[in-house]
Coordinates of C-alpha atoms and ligand atoms in Angstrom, one line a residue:
M1 CA -27.9 36.7 6.5
D2 CA -28.2 34.3 9.6
K3 CA -25.3 32.2 10.7
R4 CA -27.2 28.7 9.4
E5 CA -27.8 30.7 5.9
K6 CA -24.2 31.8 5.8
F7 CA -22.8 28.0 6.7
I8 CA -25.1 26.5 4.0
E9 CA -23.8 29.2 1.3
E10 CA -20.0 28.5 2.4
I11 CA -20.5 24.8 2.2
T12 CA -22.3 24.8 -1.0
K13 CA -19.8 27.2 -2.7
G14 CA -16.8 25.1 -1.5
Y15 CA -18.0 21.7 -2.3
T16 CA -19.7 22.1 -5.4
F17 CA -17.5 20.8 -8.4
K18 CA -17.8 20.0 -11.9
G19 CA -17.5 16.1 -12.8
P20 CA -18.5 13.3 -10.7
S21 CA -17.4 13.5 -6.9
I22 CA -17.1 11.2 -4.0
T23 CA -19.6 12.2 -0.9
L24 CA -18.1 11.8 2.6
G25 CA -21.0 13.0 4.3
A26 CA -23.3 15.8 5.3
A27 CA -22.0 19.1 6.8
M28 CA -22.9 19.7 10.5
L29 CA -23.6 22.9 12.1
D30 CA -23.8 22.6 16.3
K31 CA -23.6 19.1 16.0
E32 CA -26.4 18.2 13.7
P33 CA -26.2 17.1 10.3
I34 CA -27.9 19.7 7.7
T35 CA -30.1 17.6 5.0
N36 CA -28.5 17.7 1.9
L37 CA -25.6 19.7 2.4
L38 CA -23.0 17.0 1.1
V39 CA -19.4 17.5 1.9
K40 CA -17.5 16.0 -1.5
V41 CA -14.4 15.3 -3.1
P42 CA -14.0 15.6 -6.8
L43 CA -13.0 12.2 -8.4
K44 CA -10.0 13.3 -10.6
T45 CA -8.4 14.3 -7.3
F46 CA -7.8 10.6 -5.8
N47 CA -4.7 10.2 -7.9
R48 CA -2.8 12.6 -5.5
H49 CA -1.9 11.9 -1.9
G50 CA -4.2 12.0 1.1
L51 CA -4.4 11.8 4.8
I52 CA -7.2 10.6 7.0
A53 CA -6.4 11.5 10.4
G54 CA -8.3 11.6 13.9
A55 CA -8.2 9.8 17.2
T56 CA -9.2 6.1 17.7
G57 CA -13.0 5.7 17.2
T58 CA -13.6 8.8 15.1
G59 CA -14.4 7.2 12.1
K60 CA -11.3 7.1 9.9
T61 CA -11.7 3.3 8.9
K62 CA -15.2 4.0 8.2
T63 CA -14.4 7.0 6.0
L64 CA -11.9 4.7 4.2
Q65 CA -14.7 2.2 3.5
I66 CA -17.0 4.8 2.3
I67 CA -14.6 6.3 -0.2
A68 CA -13.3 2.7 -1.4
E69 CA -16.9 1.7 -2.2
Q70 CA -17.8 4.9 -3.9
L71 CA -14.8 4.5 -6.2
S72 CA -15.4 1.2 -7.0
A73 CA -19.1 2.0 -7.9
A74 CA -17.1 4.7 -10.2
G75 CA -15.0 2.1 -11.7
V76 CA -12.0 2.9 -9.9
P77 CA -10.3 -0.5 -8.1
S78 CA -8.7 0.2 -5.0
L79 CA -5.8 -1.4 -2.6
L80 CA -6.6 -1.4 1.0
M81 CA -3.9 -2.4 3.7
D82 CA -6.1 -4.1 6.2
V83 CA -3.7 -3.9 9.6
K84 CA -6.9 -4.5 12.1
G85 CA -9.1 -6.7 10.2
D86 CA -12.1 -4.4 10.3
L87 CA -12.0 -3.8 6.4
S88 CA -13.6 -6.7 5.1
G89 CA -16.9 -5.9 5.9
I90 CA -17.0 -4.0 2.6
A91 CA -17.9 -7.2 0.7
V92 CA -21.1 -7.8 2.4
P93 CA -24.2 -5.4 1.8
S94 CA -25.9 -4.2 4.7
P95 CA -28.9 -5.9 6.1
G96 CA -30.3 -2.4 7.0
H97 CA -31.7 -1.1 9.9
P98 CA -34.4 1.7 10.9
K99 CA -31.5 3.8 12.3
I100 CA -29.6 3.8 9.2
D101 CA -32.6 5.0 7.3
E102 CA -33.4 7.7 9.6
R103 CA -29.5 8.7 9.4
H104 CA -29.6 9.0 5.8
E105 CA -32.7 10.8 5.6
K106 CA -31.5 13.2 7.9
I107 CA -28.4 13.4 5.7
G108 CA -29.8 13.4 2.4
I109 CA -28.1 10.4 1.0
P110 CA -30.3 7.6 -0.1
F111 CA -29.3 4.4 1.4
T112 CA -28.5 1.6 -1.1
P113 CA -26.6 -1.4 0.5
S114 CA -24.7 -2.9 -1.9
G115 CA -21.3 -5.0 -1.5
S116 CA -18.4 -4.0 -3.2
P117 CA -16.5 -6.5 -5.4
V118 CA -13.5 -7.9 -3.3
E119 CA -10.3 -9.8 -3.7
F120 CA -8.4 -10.7 -0.7
L121 CA -4.5 -10.7 -0.6
T122 CA -2.2 -12.0 1.8
L123 CA 1.7 -11.6 2.6
S124 CA 1.8 -14.8 5.0
N125 CA -0.3 -17.7 5.2
E126 CA -3.6 -16.4 5.9
K127 CA -6.4 -17.1 3.1
G128 CA -6.3 -15.0 -0.1
A129 CA -3.7 -15.0 -2.9
R130 CA -0.3 -14.8 -1.9
L131 CA 1.8 -11.9 -2.6
R132 CA 5.3 -12.6 -3.5
A133 CA 8.4 -11.2 -5.5
T134 CA 11.9 -12.8 -6.2
V135 CA 15.0 -11.4 -4.9
S136 CA 16.2 -10.7 -8.6
E137 CA 13.0 -8.7 -8.8
F138 CA 14.2 -6.4 -6.2
G139 CA 17.6 -5.8 -7.9
P140 CA 20.5 -5.2 -6.2
V141 CA 19.6 -1.3 -4.9
L142 CA 16.3 -1.9 -3.3
F143 CA 17.3 -5.0 -2.0
S144 CA 20.3 -3.3 -0.1
K145 CA 18.0 -0.8 1.3
I146 CA 15.4 -3.4 2.5
L147 CA 18.5 -5.0 4.5
G148 CA 19.7 -1.7 5.7
L149 CA 23.0 -1.9 4.3
N150 CA 25.7 0.8 3.9
D151 CA 27.6 1.8 0.6
T152 CA 30.3 -0.6 0.7
Q153 CA 27.9 -3.3 1.4
G154 CA 25.7 -2.5 -0.8
G155 CA 28.4 -2.4 -3.5
V156 CA 28.8 -6.0 -2.8
V157 CA 25.5 -6.9 -3.1
A158 CA 25.6 -5.5 -6.5
V159 CA 28.5 -7.5 -7.6
V160 CA 26.8 -10.8 -6.2
F161 CA 23.8 -9.8 -8.4
K162 CA 26.1 -9.2 -11.3
Y163 CA 27.8 -12.7 -10.6
C164 CA 24.4 -14.2 -10.8
D165 CA 23.4 -12.5 -13.8
D166 CA 26.2 -13.4 -15.7
R167 CA 26.0 -17.2 -14.6
Q168 CA 22.3 -17.1 -15.1
L169 CA 21.8 -18.2 -11.7
P170 CA 18.4 -17.6 -10.6
L171 CA 17.6 -15.7 -7.2
L172 CA 14.3 -16.6 -6.3
D173 CA 14.3 -16.7 -2.5
L174 CA 16.6 -15.5 0.5
A175 CA 17.9 -19.1 0.7
D176 CA 19.2 -18.6 -3.2
F177 CA 20.9 -15.4 -2.0
K178 CA 22.5 -16.9 1.2
K179 CA 23.6 -20.1 -1.0
V180 CA 25.5 -17.9 -3.5
L181 CA 27.0 -15.4 -0.4
Q182 CA 28.2 -18.9 1.1
Y183 CA 29.9 -20.0 -2.0
V184 CA 31.5 -16.3 -2.7
S185 CA 33.0 -16.3 0.7
D186 CA 34.2 -20.0 0.8
E187 CA 35.3 -22.4 -2.0
G188 CA 34.0 -19.7 -4.8
K189 CA 36.2 -16.7 -3.4
E190 CA 39.3 -17.6 -5.7
E191 CA 37.1 -17.9 -8.9
F192 CA 34.7 -14.9 -7.7
E193 CA 37.8 -12.4 -7.0
K194 CA 39.7 -13.2 -9.7
E195 CA 36.9 -12.0 -12.0
Y196 CA 35.0 -9.3 -10.1
G197 CA 37.9 -8.0 -7.4
L198 CA 38.5 -8.5 -4.0
I199 CA 35.5 -8.2 -1.6
S200 CA 35.6 -7.8 2.2
T201 CA 35.0 -11.0 4.3
S202 CA 33.5 -8.4 6.9
S203 CA 30.8 -7.0 4.3
L204 CA 29.9 -10.7 3.5
G205 CA 29.4 -11.5 7.4
S206 CA 27.4 -8.4 7.6
I207 CA 24.9 -8.9 4.8
M208 CA 24.5 -12.4 5.9
R209 CA 23.3 -11.4 9.4
K210 CA 20.8 -8.9 7.8
V211 CA 19.4 -11.4 5.7
V212 CA 19.2 -13.7 8.6
E213 CA 17.3 -11.0 10.5
L214 CA 14.9 -10.4 7.6
E215 CA 14.2 -13.8 7.6
Q216 CA 13.5 -14.1 11.4
Q217 CA 10.6 -11.6 10.2
G218 CA 9.1 -14.2 8.4
A219 CA 10.3 -12.6 5.0
E220 CA 10.8 -16.1 3.3
L221 CA 7.2 -16.3 2.9
F222 CA 7.4 -13.3 0.9
F223 CA 10.5 -13.8 -1.4
G224 CA 9.7 -16.5 -4.0
E225 CA 8.5 -17.1 -7.5
R226 CA 5.8 -14.5 -8.3
S227 CA 2.1 -15.7 -8.3
F228 CA 0.9 -11.8 -8.8
D229 CA 1.4 -9.1 -11.0
V230 CA 0.5 -5.5 -9.8
N231 CA -1.5 -5.2 -13.1
D232 CA -4.3 -7.6 -11.3
L233 CA -4.8 -4.9 -8.9
C234 CA -6.5 -2.7 -11.7
R235 CA -9.4 -5.1 -12.5
F236 CA -13.0 -4.9 -12.7
D237 CA -16.2 -7.1 -12.0
E238 CA -18.7 -7.7 -14.9
N239 CA -20.7 -4.8 -14.0
G240 CA -17.6 -2.3 -14.4
K241 CA -17.2 -1.7 -10.7
G242 CA -13.6 -1.5 -9.7
I243 CA -12.2 -4.4 -7.6
V244 CA -11.5 -3.6 -4.0
S245 CA -8.3 -5.6 -3.3
I246 CA -7.7 -6.3 0.4
V247 CA -4.4 -7.0 1.8
R248 CA -4.7 -8.7 5.5
L249 CA -1.8 -7.8 7.7
T250 CA -3.3 -8.9 11.0
D251 CA -0.7 -11.0 11.3
I252 CA 2.7 -9.1 10.2
Q253 CA 1.9 -6.3 12.6
D254 CA 4.7 -7.3 14.7
R255 CA 6.9 -7.7 11.6
P256 CA 7.4 -4.1 10.4
K257 CA 10.3 -4.7 8.3
L258 CA 8.3 -7.4 6.1
F259 CA 5.7 -4.9 5.5
S260 CA 8.2 -1.7 4.2
T261 CA 9.4 -4.1 2.0
F262 CA 6.4 -5.1 0.6
M263 CA 5.3 -1.5 0.0
L264 CA 8.6 -0.5 -1.4
Q265 CA 8.3 -3.4 -4.1
I266 CA 4.6 -2.8 -4.9
L267 CA 5.4 0.7 -5.3
A268 CA 8.6 0.2 -7.1
E269 CA 6.7 -2.2 -9.6
I270 CA 3.5 0.3 -10.2
Y271 CA 6.2 2.7 -11.1
A272 CA 8.1 0.4 -13.3
T273 CA 4.9 -1.3 -15.1
F274 CA 2.2 1.3 -15.1
P275 CA 2.2 3.7 -18.1
E276 CA 2.4 7.6 -17.7
E277 CA -1.4 8.9 -17.4
G278 CA -1.6 12.4 -17.3
D279 CA -4.7 14.2 -15.7
T280 CA -7.3 11.7 -17.2
G281 CA -9.8 13.0 -14.5
Q282 CA -10.1 8.9 -13.6
P283 CA -7.6 7.8 -11.3
K284 CA -6.3 4.4 -12.4
L285 CA -5.9 2.8 -8.6
V286 CA -6.2 4.2 -5.1
M287 CA -4.2 2.7 -2.1
F288 CA -5.4 3.3 1.6
I289 CA -3.0 2.3 4.0
D290 CA -4.8 2.0 7.4
E291 CA -3.1 2.4 10.9
A292 CA -0.1 3.8 8.8
H293 CA 2.0 4.5 11.8
L294 CA 2.2 0.6 13.1
V295 CA 3.3 -0.2 9.8
F296 CA 6.2 2.4 9.2
E297 CA 7.2 2.6 12.9
E298 CA 10.3 0.6 12.5
A299 CA 11.0 1.2 9.0
S300 CA 14.6 2.3 8.7
D301 CA 15.4 6.3 7.4
A302 CA 16.8 4.8 4.2
L303 CA 13.5 3.1 3.5
L304 CA 11.1 5.5 4.4
D305 CA 13.0 8.1 1.8
Q306 CA 12.9 5.5 -0.7
I307 CA 9.3 5.0 -0.3
E308 CA 8.6 8.8 -0.2
A309 CA 10.5 9.4 -3.5
I310 CA 8.5 6.8 -5.3
V311 CA 5.4 7.8 -3.6
K312 CA 6.0 11.4 -5.3
L313 CA 6.5 9.8 -8.6
I314 CA 3.8 7.7 -8.8
R315 CA 1.1 10.1 -9.1
S316 CA 1.8 10.5 -12.9
K317 CA 0.9 7.1 -13.2
G318 CA -2.6 7.8 -11.9
V319 CA -2.1 6.2 -8.7
G320 CA -3.2 7.9 -5.4
I321 CA -2.2 7.0 -2.1
F322 CA -4.0 7.6 1.5
F323 CA -2.3 7.4 4.6
V324 CA -5.0 6.9 7.6
T325 CA -3.7 7.1 11.1
Q326 CA -4.2 8.6 14.7
N327 CA -0.3 9.9 14.5
P328 CA 0.3 11.5 11.5
A329 CA 3.7 12.8 12.7
Ligands
ADP1 N1 -20.0 8.8 10.2 C1 -20.3 8.2 11.1 N2 -21.9 8.1 11.8 C2 -21.7 7.4 13.0 N3 -21.1 6.3 13.4 C3 -20.0 6.3 12.8 C4 -19.4 7.2 11.5 N4 -18.2 6.5 11.3 C5 -17.9 5.7 12.1 N5 -18.9 5.4 12.8 C6 -18.7 4.3 14.2 O1 -17.9 4.7 14.9 C7 -17.0 3.4 15.0 C8 -15.7 3.5 15.1 O2 -15.4 4.2 13.6 P1 -14.0 3.5 13.1 O3 -13.9 3.9 11.5 O4 -13.5 2.2 13.3 O5 -13.1 4.7 13.9 P2 -11.3 4.7 13.8 O6 -10.8 3.9 12.5 O7 -11.1 6.1 13.3 O8 -11.0 4.2 15.0 C9 -17.7 2.4 14.3 O9 -18.3 1.6 15.4 C10 -18.4 3.1 13.3 O10 -19.4 1.9 13.0
MG2 MG1 -9.7 2.1 12.2

């Protein structure tokens, strides 16, 4: 058997699956694609975690677009984190080009330009539906993690949440939380300590400083009354195609804390709301984080640990997560 035949046999054996699959492209031998020798990934494995890695310009973003398009066509919604702003093209059908036809003929996949149904979401003031969550919804544990508090300070936050809960004081945004902190360290101190025990003034001061730091990253845009439900991510268009939700993050690149806060919140909420799925053969939602190194670079270890823990748990909910990066370390 010559090299080419052996190659074809190996690839065919390795990439033939029962059930539907996503096609990534044609296998290449000696820098040439072999017609009709396709590299595929079974659809049912997309509820797992994946990594798309490669140097800049090697086609990572393109690959993620191709996967998201096919997932959509297969009736699987996805959520794309667009850091560089180069993902929105997925909404527009290609005008076509002789070169594209030539390439597709060579690969062995017919070229059918079709846009995918897209919805834009934003964490800030960009166009699109605003993603928000209230401080109460975060709960004291997550909120303390986001602020990067130590255990003692986290304990204080827990009591402050309890205090608000007992009095039915809403904690919507960071301003609400600051007001309560202020009250508790000042005119409300005596009343508070009678019921909930002593709290250290220095802890209150540290918490306040961390809240201000978070505010300075523009987080007040993100905290507030909800206008978004994670179940909205799992929708379909009138033809049964999965909706591709794109979160534009181009203007928060320099505010990594805001991004990791958002990631943690959305993962925690998916974990809390989605039902257990088991292995259904069809993922419920697939998330892609492009340029993942940019958005996790400055997240604290505690926050990363928390994100990692939820990412592992979320698989049983039928949700897959793919990290796309030039720097997988
Ligand atoms: N499979 C492919 N065949 C031909 N050109 C490609 C392919 N994948 C990507 N490209 C082109 O290469 C360039 C870089 O791709 P991109 O996906 O943005 O890379 P990355 O995200 O890894 O930096 C783009 O102009 C894209 O159109
Ligand atoms: Mg890219």
